GROMACS .gro file of C-alpha atoms in nm:
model
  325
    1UNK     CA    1   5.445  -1.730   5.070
    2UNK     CA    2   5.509  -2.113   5.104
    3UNK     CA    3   5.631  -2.329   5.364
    4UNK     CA    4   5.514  -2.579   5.664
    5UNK     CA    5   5.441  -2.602   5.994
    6UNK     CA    6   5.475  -2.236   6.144
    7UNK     CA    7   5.533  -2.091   5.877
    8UNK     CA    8   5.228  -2.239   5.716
    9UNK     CA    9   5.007  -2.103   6.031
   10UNK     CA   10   5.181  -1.773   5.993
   11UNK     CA   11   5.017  -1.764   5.646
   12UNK     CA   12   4.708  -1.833   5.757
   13UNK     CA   13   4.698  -1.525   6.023
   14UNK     CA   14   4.837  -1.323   5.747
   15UNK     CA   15   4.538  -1.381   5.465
   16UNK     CA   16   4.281  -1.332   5.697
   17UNK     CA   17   4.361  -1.026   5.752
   18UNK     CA   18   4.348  -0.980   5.316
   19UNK     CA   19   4.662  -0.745   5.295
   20UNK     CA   20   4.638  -0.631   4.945
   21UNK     CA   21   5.002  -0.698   4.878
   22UNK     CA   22   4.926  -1.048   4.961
   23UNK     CA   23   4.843  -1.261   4.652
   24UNK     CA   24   4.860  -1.626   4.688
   25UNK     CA   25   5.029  -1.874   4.971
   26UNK     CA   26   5.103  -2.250   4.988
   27UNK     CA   27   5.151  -2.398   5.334
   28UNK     CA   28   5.241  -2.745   5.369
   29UNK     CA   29   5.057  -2.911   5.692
   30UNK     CA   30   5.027  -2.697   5.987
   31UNK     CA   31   4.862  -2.609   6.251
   32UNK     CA   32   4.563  -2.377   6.268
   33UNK     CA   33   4.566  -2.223   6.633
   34UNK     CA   34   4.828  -2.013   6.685
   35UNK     CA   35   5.021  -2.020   7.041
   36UNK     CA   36   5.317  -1.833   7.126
   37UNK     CA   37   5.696  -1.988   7.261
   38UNK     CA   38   5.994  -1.891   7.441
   39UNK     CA   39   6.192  -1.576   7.338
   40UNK     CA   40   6.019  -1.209   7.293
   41UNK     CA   41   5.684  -1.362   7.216
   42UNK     CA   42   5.393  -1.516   7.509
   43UNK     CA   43   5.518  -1.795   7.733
   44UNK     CA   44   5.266  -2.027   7.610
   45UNK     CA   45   5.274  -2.248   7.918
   46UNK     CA   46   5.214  -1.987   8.165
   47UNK     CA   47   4.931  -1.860   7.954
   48UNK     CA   48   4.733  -2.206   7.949
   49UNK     CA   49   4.827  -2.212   8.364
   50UNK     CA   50   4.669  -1.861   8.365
   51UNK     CA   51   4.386  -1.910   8.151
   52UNK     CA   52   4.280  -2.265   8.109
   53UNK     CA   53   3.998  -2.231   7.901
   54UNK     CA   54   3.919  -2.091   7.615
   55UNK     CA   55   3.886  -1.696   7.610
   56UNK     CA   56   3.959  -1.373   7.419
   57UNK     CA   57   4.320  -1.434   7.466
   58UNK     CA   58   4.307  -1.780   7.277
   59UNK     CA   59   4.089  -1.652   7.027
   60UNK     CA   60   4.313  -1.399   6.932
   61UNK     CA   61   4.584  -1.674   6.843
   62UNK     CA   62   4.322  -1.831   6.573
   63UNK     CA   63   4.289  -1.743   6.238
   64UNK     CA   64   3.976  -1.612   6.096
   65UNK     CA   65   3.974  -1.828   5.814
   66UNK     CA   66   3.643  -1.769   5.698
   67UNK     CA   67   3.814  -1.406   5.574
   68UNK     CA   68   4.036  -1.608   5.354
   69UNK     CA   69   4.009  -1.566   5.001
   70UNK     CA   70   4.329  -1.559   4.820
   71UNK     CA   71   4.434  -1.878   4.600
   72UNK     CA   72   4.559  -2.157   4.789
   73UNK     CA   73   4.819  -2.465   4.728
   74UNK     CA   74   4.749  -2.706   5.050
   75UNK     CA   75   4.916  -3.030   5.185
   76UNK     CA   76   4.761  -3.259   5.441
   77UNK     CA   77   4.985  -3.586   5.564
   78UNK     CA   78   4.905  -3.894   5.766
   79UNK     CA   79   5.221  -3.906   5.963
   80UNK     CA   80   5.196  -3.570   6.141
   81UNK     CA   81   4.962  -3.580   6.433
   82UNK     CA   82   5.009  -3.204   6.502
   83UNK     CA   83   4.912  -3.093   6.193
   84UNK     CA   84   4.689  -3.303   5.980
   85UNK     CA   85   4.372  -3.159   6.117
   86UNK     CA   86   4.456  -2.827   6.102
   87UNK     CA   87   4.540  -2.798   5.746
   88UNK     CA   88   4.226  -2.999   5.617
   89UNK     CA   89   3.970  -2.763   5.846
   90UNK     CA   90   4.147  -2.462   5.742
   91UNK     CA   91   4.161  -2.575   5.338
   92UNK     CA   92   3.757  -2.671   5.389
   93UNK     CA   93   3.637  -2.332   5.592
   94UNK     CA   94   3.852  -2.126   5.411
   95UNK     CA   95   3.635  -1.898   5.103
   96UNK     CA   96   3.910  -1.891   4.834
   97UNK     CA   97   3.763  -2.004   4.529
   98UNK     CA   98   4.080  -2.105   4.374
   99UNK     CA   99   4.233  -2.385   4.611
  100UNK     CA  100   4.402  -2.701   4.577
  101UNK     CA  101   4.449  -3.026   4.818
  102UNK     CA  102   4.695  -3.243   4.796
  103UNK     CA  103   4.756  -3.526   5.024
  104UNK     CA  104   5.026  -3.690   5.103
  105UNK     CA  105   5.167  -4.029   5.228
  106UNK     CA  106   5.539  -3.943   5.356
  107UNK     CA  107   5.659  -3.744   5.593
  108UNK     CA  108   5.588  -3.349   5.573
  109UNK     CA  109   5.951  -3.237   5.542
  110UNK     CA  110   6.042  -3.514   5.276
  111UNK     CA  111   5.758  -3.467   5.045
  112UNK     CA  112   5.863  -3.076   5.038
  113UNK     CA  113   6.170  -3.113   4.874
  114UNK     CA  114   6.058  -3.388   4.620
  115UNK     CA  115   6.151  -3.216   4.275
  116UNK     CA  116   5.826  -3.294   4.184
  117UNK     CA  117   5.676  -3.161   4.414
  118UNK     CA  118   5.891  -2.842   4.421
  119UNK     CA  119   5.762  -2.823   4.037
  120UNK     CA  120   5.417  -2.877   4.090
  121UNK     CA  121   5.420  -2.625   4.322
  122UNK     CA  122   5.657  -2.382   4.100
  123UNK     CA  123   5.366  -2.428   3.830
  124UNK     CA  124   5.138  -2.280   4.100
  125UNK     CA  125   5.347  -1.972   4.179
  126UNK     CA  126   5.433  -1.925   3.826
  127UNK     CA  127   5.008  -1.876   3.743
  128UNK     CA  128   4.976  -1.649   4.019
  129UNK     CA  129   5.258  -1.432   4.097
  130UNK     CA  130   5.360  -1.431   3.680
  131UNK     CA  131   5.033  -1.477   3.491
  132UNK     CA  132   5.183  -1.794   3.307
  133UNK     CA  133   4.957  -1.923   3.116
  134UNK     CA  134   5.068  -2.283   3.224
  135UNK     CA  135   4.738  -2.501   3.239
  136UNK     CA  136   4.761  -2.485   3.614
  137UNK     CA  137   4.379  -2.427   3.656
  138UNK     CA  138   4.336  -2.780   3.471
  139UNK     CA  139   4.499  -2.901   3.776
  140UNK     CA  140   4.222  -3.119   4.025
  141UNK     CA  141   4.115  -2.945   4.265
  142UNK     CA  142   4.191  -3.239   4.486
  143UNK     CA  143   4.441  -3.540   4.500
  144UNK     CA  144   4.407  -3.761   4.795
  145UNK     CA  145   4.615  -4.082   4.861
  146UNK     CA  146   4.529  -4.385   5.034
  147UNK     CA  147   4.803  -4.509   5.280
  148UNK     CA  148   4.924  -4.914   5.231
  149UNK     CA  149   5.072  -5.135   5.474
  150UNK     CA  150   5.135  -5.425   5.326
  151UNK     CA  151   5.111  -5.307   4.968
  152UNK     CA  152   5.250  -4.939   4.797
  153UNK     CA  153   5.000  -4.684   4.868
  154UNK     CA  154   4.817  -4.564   4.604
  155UNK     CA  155   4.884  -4.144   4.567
  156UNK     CA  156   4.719  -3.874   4.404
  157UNK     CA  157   4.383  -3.997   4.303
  158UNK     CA  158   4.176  -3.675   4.138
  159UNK     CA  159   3.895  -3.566   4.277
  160UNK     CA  160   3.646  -3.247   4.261
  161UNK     CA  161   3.597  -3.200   4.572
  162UNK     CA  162   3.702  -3.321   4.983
  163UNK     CA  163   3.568  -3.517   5.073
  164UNK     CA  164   3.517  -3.710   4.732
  165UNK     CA  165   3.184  -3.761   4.601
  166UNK     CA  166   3.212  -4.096   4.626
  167UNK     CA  167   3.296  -4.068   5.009
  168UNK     CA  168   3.036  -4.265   5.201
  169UNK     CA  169   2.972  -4.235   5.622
  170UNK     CA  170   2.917  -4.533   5.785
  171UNK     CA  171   2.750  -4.586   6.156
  172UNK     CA  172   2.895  -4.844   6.372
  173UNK     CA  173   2.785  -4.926   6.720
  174UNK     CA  174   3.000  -5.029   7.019
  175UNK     CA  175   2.879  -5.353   7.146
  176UNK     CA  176   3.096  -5.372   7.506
  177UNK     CA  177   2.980  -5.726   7.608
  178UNK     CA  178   3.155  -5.863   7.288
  179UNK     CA  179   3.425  -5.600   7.194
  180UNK     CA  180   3.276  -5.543   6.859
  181UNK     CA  181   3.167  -5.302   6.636
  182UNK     CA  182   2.892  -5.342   6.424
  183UNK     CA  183   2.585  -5.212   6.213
  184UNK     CA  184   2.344  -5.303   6.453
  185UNK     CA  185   2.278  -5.153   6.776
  186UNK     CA  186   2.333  -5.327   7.064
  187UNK     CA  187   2.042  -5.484   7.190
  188UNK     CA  188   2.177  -5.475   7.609
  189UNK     CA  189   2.388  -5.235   7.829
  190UNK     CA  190   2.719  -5.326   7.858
  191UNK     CA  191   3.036  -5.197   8.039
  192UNK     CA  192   3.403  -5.258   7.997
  193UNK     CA  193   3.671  -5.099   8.206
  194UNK     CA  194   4.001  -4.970   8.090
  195UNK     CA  195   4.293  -5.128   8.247
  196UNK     CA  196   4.684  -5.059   8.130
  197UNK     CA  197   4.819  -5.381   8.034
  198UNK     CA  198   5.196  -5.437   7.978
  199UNK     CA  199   5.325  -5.752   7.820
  200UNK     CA  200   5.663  -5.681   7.817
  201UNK     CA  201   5.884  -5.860   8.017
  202UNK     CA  202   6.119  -5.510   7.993
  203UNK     CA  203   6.049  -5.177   8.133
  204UNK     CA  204   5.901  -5.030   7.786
  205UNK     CA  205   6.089  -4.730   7.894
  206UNK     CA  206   6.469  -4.878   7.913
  207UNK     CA  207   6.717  -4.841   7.608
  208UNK     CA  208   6.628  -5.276   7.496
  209UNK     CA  209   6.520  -5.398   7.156
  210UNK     CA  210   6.175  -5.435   7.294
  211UNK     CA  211   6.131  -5.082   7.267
  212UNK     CA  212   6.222  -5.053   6.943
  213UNK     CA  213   6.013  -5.264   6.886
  214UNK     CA  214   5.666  -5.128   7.055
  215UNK     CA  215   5.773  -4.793   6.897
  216UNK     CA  216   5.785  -4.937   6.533
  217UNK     CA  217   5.496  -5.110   6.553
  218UNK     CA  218   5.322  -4.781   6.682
  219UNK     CA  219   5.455  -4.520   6.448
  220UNK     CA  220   5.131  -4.452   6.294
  221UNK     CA  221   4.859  -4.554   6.463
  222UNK     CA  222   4.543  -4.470   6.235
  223UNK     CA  223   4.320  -4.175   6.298
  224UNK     CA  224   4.252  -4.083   6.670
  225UNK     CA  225   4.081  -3.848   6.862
  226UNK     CA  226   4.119  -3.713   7.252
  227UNK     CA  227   3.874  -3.566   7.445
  228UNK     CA  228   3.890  -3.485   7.841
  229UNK     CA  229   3.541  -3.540   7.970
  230UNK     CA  230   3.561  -3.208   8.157
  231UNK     CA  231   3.482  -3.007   7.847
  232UNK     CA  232   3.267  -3.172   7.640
  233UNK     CA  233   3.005  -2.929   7.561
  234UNK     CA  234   2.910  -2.920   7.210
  235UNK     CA  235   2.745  -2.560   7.113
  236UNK     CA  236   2.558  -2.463   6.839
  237UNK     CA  237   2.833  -2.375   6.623
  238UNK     CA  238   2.770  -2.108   6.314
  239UNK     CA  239   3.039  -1.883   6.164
  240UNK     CA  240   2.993  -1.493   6.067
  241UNK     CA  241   2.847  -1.572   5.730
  242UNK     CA  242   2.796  -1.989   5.748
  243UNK     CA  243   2.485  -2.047   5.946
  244UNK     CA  244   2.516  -2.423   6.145
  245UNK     CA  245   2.316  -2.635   5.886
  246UNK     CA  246   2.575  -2.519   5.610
  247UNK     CA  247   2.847  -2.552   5.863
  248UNK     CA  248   2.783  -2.903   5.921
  249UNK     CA  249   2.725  -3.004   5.591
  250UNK     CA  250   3.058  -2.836   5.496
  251UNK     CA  251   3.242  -3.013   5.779
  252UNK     CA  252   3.038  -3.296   5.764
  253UNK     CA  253   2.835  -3.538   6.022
  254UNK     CA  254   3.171  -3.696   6.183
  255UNK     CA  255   3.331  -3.397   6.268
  256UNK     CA  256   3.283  -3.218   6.630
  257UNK     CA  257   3.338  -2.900   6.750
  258UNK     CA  258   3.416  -2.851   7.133
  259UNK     CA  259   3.497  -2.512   7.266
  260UNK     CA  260   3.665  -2.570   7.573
  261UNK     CA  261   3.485  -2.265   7.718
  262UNK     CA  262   3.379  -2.413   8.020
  263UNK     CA  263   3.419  -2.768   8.262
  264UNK     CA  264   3.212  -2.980   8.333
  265UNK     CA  265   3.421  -3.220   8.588
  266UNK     CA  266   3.254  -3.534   8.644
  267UNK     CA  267   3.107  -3.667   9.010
  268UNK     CA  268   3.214  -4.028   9.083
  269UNK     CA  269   3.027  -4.272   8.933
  270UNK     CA  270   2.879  -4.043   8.659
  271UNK     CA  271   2.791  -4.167   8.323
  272UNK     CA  272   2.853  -3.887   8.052
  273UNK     CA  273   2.816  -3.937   7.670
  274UNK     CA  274   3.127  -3.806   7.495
  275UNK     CA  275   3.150  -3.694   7.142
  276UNK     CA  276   3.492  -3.701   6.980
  277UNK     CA  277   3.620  -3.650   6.613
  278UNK     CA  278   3.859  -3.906   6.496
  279UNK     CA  279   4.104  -3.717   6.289
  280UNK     CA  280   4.042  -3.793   5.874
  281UNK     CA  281   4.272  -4.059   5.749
  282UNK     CA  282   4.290  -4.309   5.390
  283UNK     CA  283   4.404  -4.667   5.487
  284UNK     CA  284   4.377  -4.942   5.256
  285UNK     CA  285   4.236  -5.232   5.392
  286UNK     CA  286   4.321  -5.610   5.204
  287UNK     CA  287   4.090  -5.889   5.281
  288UNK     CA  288   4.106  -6.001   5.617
  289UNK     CA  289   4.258  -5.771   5.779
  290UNK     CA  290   4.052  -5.560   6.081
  291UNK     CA  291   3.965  -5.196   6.206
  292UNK     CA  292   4.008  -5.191   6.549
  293UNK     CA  293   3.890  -4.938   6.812
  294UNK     CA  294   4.061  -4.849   7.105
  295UNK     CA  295   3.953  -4.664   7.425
  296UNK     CA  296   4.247  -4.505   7.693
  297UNK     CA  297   4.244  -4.273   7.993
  298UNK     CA  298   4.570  -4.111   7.888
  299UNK     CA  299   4.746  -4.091   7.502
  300UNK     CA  300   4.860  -4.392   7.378
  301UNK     CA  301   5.140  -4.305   7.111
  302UNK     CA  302   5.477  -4.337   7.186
  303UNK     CA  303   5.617  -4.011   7.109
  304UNK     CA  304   6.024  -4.034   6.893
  305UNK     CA  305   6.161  -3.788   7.152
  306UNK     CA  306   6.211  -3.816   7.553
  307UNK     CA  307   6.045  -3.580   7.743
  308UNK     CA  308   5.759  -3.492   7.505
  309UNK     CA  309   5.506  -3.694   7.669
  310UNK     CA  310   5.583  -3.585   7.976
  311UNK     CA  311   5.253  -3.360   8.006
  312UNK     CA  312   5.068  -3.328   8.323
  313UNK     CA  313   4.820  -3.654   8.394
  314UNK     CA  314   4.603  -3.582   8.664
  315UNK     CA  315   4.354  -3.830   8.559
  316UNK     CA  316   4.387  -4.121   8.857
  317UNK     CA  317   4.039  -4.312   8.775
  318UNK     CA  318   3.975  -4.557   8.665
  319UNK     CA  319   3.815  -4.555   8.311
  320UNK     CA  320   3.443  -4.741   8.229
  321UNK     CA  321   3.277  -4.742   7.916
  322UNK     CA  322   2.935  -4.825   7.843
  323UNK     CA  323   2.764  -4.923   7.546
  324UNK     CA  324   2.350  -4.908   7.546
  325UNK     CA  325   2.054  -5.012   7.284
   0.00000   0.00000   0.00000
């Protein structure tokens, strides 16, 4: 099986279940929870209206993917905030022991029908599903790319392993009083408030050149994470046969798990600490040029299509962060 987006997912639910005719599957960026649409299948919104936490009903949608153990072909992309996640947690907490990562700097549906891609992946059917002796297992296990802005991006750099061995973490600390990060922790308590700023002399909104514009300049925005505060519990998260020390050192220290079991809403004036994964990304950075961290009470991309942002907001505070020693 091979293909993206749903049909990627669909492959997922399928090789958990290990059907024996089923003997290998490439999926190219998708999505790992499963949730139903319109038609003959669940209405999806209704369900999240009935049950808007996490339950047996949601967990049914999700694949085991620990029960995953046929080879594998994977794509992860940059552009595709729906998916990018999904297919690098799935490729890492999957237990096939013949998988292959491939990241990718274009779009999802363009890099699918490169011929060379098409062939790289033919080579990969043609091992599995015809015995071919074809050198395919001499492929690396992993080829990441590192995205350019103002320079070509660099693609398909080998690697044993994701993330590479020569992946390092890095702690920074939020310093609010200056609007920095840095290595050092901050040696005061600080507090900066959220405010939504519009420079635009246009309604952002209306058909002008100034929207093209902001939406250009905010096509892809860099990893990002969102979070309500409601559910921010953090358990202590094992899997059937990966205890929590080997699940976080498979997943690694950056990466957070939140159920969304349970709320916890928040009484005015209440200071919570929230812990959110930013979502992997590979961004070359030339000299001079800046990370920068942004905090927002709603999302901040500007979605291509009308209408699609146009998800309940029933967050009217006023957000305040704090930074502490």
């Amino acid at each position: 099986m091979a293909g993206n987006s749903w049909l990627g997912k669909t492959q997922w639910l399928i090789a958990a279940e290990q059907p024996p005719h089923f003997a290998y599957h490439a999926f190219w960026d998708l999505l790992m929870n499963w949730t139903g649409g319109p038609g003959k299948r669940e209405d999806a919104g209704a369900m999240v209206e009935k049950y808007g936490t996490w339950n047996d009903y949601w967990e049914d949608k999700k694949p085991k993917l620990r029960n995953i153990i046929t080879p594998m072909y994977a794509t992860a992309s940059f552009s595709s905030r729906l998916h990018t996640e999904g297919s690098l947690r799935g490729f890492q907490l999957s237990r096939s022991s013949e998988k292959w990562l491939r990241r990718i700097v274009t779009q999802e549906w363009h890099d699918i029908y490169r011929p060379e891609n098409v062939d790289d992946m033919q080579r990969f059917f043609d091992k599995y599903m015809l015995d071919k002796d074809n050198g395919w297992e001499q492929t690396p296990r992993v080829r990441y790319s590192l995205l350019g802005y103002n320079r070509p991006s660099i693609v398909h750099i080998s690697a044993d392993q994701f993330p590479p061995a020569r992946f390092r973490y890095d702690t920074l600390f939020l310093d609010a009083a200056s609007g920095t990060l840095g290595y050092n922790k901050p040696s005061t308590e600080s507090v900066v408030e959220c405010k939504r700023i519009c420079p635009l002399t246009t309604d952002a909104r209306s058909p002008t050149p100034s929207r093209r514009r902001v939406r250009r300049a905010t096509q892809y925005i860099g990893p990002n994470g969102r979070l309500r505060a409601s559910p921010r519990a953090i358990p202590y998260k094992s899997l059937e046969d990966l205890g929590s020390d080997e699940y976080n050192k498979l997943m690694g220290p950056a990466y957070v798990y939140h159920p969304h079991t349970a709320t916890q809403p928040l009484r005015r004036d209440q200071i919570v600490e929230l812990d959110i994964s930013l979502w992997p990304g590979s961004i070359i950075f030339d000299p001079g040029e800046s990370m920068r961290l942004e905090f927002a009470g709603q999302g901040q991309i500007l979605q291509d299509f009308d209408g699609v942002n146009e998800h309940l907001h029933d967050n009217t505070a006023l957000s305040t962060g704090y930074s502490c020693p």
